[in-house]
CSV table of C-alpha atoms in Angstrom, one decimal:
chain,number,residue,atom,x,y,z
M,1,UNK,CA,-6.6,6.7,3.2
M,2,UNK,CA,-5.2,3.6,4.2
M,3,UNK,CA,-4.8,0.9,1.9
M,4,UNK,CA,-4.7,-2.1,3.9
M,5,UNK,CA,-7.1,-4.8,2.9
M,6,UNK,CA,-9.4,-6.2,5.5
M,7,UNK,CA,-9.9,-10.3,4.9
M,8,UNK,CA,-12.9,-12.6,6.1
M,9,UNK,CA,-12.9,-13.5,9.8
M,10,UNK,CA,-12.6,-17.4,10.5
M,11,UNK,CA,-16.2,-19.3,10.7
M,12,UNK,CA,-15.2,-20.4,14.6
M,13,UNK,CA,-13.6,-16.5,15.6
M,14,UNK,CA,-16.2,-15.1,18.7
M,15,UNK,CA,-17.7,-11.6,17.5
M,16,UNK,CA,-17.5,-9.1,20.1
M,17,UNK,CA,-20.6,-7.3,20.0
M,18,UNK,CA,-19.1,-4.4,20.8
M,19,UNK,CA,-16.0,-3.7,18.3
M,20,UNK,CA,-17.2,-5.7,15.0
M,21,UNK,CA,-15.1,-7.4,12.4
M,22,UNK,CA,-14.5,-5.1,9.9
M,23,UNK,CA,-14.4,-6.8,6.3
M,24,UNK,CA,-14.3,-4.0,4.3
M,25,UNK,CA,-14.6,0.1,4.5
M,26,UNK,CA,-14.4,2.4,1.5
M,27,UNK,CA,-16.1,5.6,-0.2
M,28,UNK,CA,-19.5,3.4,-0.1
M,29,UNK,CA,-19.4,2.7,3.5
M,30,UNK,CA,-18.9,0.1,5.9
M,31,UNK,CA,-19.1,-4.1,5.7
M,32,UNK,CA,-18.8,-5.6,9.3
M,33,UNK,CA,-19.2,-9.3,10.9
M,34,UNK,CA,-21.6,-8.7,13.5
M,35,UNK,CA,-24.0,-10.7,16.3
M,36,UNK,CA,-27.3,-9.5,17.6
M,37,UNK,CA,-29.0,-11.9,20.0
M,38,UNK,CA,-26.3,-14.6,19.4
M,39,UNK,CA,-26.7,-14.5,15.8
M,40,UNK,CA,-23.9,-13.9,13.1
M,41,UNK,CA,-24.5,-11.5,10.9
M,42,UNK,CA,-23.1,-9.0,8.1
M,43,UNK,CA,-23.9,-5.2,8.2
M,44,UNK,CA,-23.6,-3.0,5.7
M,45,UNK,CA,-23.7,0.4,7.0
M,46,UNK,CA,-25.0,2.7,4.8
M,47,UNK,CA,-24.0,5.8,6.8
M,48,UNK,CA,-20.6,5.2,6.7
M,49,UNK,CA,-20.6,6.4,3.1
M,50,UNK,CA,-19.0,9.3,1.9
M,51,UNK,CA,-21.7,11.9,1.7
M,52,UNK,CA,-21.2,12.6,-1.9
M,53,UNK,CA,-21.3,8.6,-2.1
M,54,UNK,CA,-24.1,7.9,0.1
M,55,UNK,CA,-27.0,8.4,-2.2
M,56,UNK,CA,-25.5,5.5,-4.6
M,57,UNK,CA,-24.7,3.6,-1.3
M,58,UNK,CA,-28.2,3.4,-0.1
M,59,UNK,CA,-29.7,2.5,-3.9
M,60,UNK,CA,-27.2,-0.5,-4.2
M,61,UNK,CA,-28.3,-1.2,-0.9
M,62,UNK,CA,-31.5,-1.1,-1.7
M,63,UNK,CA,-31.5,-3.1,-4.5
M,64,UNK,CA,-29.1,-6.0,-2.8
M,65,UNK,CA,-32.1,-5.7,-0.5
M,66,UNK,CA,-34.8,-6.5,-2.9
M,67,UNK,CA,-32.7,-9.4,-5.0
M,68,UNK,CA,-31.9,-11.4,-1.4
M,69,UNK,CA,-36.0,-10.8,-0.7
M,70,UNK,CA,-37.0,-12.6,-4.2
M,71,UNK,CA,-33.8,-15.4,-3.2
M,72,UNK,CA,-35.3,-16.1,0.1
M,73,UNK,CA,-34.8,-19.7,0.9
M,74,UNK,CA,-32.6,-20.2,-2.2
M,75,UNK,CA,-29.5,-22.5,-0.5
M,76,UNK,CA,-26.3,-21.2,-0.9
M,77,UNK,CA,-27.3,-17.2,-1.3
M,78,UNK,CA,-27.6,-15.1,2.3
M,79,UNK,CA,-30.8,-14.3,3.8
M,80,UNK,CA,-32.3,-11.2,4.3
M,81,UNK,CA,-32.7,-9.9,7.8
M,82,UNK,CA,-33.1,-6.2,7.6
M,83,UNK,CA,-33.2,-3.4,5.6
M,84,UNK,CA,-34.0,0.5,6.9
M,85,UNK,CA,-32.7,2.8,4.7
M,86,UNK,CA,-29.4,3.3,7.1
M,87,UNK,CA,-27.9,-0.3,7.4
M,88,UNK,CA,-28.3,-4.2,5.6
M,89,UNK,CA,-28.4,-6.9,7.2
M,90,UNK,CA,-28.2,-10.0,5.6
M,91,UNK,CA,-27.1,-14.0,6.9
M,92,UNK,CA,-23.5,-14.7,7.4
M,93,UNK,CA,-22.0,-17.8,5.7
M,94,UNK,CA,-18.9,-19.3,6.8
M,95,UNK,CA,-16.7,-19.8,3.9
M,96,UNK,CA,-13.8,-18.9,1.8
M,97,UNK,CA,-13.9,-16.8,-0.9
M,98,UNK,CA,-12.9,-18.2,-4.3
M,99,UNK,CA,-9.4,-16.5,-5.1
M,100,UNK,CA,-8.4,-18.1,-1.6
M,101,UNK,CA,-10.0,-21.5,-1.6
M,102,UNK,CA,-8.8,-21.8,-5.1
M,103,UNK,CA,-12.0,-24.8,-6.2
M,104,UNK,CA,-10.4,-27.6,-8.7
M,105,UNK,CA,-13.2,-29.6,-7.9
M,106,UNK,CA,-15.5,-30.6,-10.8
M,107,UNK,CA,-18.7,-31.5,-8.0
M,108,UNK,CA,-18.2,-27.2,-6.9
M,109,UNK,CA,-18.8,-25.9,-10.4
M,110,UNK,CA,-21.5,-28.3,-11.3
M,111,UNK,CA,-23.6,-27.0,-7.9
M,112,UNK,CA,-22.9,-23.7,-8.8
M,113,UNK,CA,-24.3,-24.0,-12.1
M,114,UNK,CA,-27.3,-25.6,-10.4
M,115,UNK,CA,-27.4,-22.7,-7.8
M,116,UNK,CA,-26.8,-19.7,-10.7
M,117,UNK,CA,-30.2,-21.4,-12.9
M,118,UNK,CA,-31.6,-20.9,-9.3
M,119,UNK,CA,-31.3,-17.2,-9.1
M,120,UNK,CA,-32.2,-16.6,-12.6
M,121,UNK,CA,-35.7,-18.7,-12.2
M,122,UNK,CA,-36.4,-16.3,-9.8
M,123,UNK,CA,-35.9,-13.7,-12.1
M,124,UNK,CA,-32.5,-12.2,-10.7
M,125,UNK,CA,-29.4,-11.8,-12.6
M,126,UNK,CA,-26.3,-11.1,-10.6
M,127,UNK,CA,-24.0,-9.2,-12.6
M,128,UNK,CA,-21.2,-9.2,-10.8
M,129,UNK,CA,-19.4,-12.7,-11.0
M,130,UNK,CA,-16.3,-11.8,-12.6
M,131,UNK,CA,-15.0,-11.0,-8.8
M,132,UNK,CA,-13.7,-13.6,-7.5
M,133,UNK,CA,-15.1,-12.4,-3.5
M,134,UNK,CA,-18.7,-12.9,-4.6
M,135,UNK,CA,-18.4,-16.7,-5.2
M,136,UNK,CA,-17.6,-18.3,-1.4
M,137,UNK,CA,-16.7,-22.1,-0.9
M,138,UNK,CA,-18.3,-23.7,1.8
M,139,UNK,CA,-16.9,-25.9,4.6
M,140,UNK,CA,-18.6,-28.8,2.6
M,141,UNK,CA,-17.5,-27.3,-0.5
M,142,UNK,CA,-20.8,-26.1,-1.7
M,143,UNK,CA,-20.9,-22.8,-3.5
M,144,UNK,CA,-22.4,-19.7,-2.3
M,145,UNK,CA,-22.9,-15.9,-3.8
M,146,UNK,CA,-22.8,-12.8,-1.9
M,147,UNK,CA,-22.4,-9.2,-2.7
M,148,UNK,CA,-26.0,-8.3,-4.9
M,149,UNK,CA,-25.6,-5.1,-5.2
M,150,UNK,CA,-26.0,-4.2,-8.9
M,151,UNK,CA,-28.5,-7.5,-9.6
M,152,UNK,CA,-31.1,-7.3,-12.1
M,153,UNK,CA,-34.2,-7.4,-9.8
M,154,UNK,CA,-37.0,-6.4,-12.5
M,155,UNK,CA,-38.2,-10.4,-12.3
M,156,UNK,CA,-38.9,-9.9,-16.1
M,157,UNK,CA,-37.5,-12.4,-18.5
M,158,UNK,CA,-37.1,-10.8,-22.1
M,159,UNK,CA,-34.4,-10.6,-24.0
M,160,UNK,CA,-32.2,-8.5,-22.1
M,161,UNK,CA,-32.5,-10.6,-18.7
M,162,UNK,CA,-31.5,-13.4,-21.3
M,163,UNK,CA,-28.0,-11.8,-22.2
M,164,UNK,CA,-27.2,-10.6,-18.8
M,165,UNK,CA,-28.0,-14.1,-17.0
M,166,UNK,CA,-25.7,-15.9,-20.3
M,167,UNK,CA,-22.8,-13.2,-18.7
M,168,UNK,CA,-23.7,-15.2,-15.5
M,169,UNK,CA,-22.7,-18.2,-16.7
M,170,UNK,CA,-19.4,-16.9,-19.2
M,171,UNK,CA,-18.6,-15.3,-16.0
M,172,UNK,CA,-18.6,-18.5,-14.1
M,173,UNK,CA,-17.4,-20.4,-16.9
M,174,UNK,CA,-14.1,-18.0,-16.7
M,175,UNK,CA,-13.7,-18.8,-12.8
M,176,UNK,CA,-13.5,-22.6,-14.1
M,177,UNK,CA,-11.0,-22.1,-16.5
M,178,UNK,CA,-8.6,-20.5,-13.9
M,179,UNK,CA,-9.3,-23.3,-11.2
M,180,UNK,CA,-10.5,-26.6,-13.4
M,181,UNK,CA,-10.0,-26.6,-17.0
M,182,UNK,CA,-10.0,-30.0,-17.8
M,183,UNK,CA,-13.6,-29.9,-16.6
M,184,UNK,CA,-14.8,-27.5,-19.4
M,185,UNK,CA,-17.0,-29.5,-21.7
M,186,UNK,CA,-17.0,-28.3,-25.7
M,187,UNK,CA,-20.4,-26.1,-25.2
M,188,UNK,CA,-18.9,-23.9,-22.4
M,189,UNK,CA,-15.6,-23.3,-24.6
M,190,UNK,CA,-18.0,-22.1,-27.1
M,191,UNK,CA,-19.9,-19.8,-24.5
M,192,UNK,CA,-16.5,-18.5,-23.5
M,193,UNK,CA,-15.2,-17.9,-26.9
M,194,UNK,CA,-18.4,-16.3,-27.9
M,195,UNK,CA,-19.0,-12.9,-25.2
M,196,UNK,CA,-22.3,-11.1,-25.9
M,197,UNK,CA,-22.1,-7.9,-27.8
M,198,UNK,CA,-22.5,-5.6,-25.0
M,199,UNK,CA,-20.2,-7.3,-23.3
M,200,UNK,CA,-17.6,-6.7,-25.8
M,201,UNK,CA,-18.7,-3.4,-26.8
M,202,UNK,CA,-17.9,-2.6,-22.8
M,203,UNK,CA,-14.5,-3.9,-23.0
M,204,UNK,CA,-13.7,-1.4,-25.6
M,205,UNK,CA,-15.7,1.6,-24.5
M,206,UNK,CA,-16.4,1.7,-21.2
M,207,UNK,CA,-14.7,-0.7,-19.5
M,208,UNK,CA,-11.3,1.2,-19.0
M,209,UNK,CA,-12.9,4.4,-17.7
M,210,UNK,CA,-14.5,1.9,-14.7
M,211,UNK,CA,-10.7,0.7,-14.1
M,212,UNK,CA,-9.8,4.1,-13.8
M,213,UNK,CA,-12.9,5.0,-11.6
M,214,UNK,CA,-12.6,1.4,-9.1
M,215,UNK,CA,-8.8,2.2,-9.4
M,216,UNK,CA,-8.4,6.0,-8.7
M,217,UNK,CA,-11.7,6.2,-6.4
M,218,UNK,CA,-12.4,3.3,-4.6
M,219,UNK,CA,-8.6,1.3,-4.9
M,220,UNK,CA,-9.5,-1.6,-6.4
M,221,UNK,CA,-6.5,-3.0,-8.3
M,222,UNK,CA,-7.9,-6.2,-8.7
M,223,UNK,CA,-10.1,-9.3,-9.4
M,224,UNK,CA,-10.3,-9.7,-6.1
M,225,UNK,CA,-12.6,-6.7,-6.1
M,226,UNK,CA,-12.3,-6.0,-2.0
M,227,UNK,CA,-11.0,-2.0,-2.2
M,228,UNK,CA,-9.0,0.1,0.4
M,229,UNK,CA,-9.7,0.3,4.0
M,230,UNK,CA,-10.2,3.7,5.2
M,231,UNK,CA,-10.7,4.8,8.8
């Protein structure tokens, strides 16, 4: 396996319909830039999966599916255009992801804060916001998430939802840190220095044997959270 990353096509680059812009290709499958009747659009093709990975492939699919139905209309988070059981399609927006675009702006963490009370009104929690990829920067420097493929999508708001969608924000909190720290007010020092239990029961427990998984399996050696290329 090759282990060459792939990296986000310019907003103005023309997509041949024909040969795709490959983003990303690993054990789970395929993530392409594509246009169908003039519109942009990302695929995820489910088929493209290893076959002993293609069962997980089409659940996180499916639930990525199900979390951008319950966000439609939520600015900032890409729409849903199709799901079949073989390949997602969901809205392309033009942007940069984080570890690139590198946000010291205090105005980008204060929309995303607005945009991450969004998702969790709607009853989703993301759960994946340490990576750096899944947090975009817009040409107007708006935020945007992508990538919602192990979201909470139950809608229910007990206790559990509650702890997950605080992880949401220590998570984004974090990202702020790294890219504007003077920013931090005292509350969201205290949410940092204060991780919820599972959280750091993971970090001892099982938290290495998913570095070992991501690293060995899927050759992800970073925050950055983007994998090998294979052919």
């Amino acid at each position: 396996m090759a282990r060459h990353r792939a990296s986000l096509a310019p907003a103005g680059e023309v997509v041949d319909t024909a040969n795709p812009i490959l983003l990303k290709a690993d054990e789970l499958g395929r993530i392409e830039i594509v246009e169908r009747d003039g519109v942009r659009m990302i695929r995820r093709d489910i088929c493209a999966a290893r076959w002993w990975a293609r069962l997980f492939a089409r659940r996180a699919a499916a639930r990525e599916a199900r979390a951008l139905a319950r966000l439609a209309g939520v600015d900032g988070v890409p729409a849903l255009l199709g799901w079949d059981g073989r390949e997602l399609l969901r809205g392309y927006i033009a942007g940069a992801p984080m570890q690139q675009a590198r946000p010291g702006e205090r105005g980008y963490y204060r929309d995303a804060l607005r945009l991450l009370a969004r998702l969790h009104r709607r009853g989703i929690v993301h759960n994946d916001l340490a990576k750096e990829p899944n947090w975009l920067v817009r040409a107007d420097g708006q935020p945007a998430l992508v990538d919602f493929q192990i979201a909470w999508t139950r809608g229910r708001r007990g206790r559990l939802f509650r702890l997950l969608a605080r992880e949401d924000l220590r998570h984004l909190l974090k990202h702020k840190r790294t890219y504007c720290p003077d920013a931090l007010s005292a509350r969201q020092r205290a949410i940092l220095d204060t991780p919820a239990l599972h959280s750091r029961l993971w970090r001892v427990t099982g938290k290495r044997l998913y570095k070992l998984i991501a690293r060995r399996v899927f050759g992800y050696w970073d925050n950055e959270g983007k994998g090998r290329v294979r052919d």
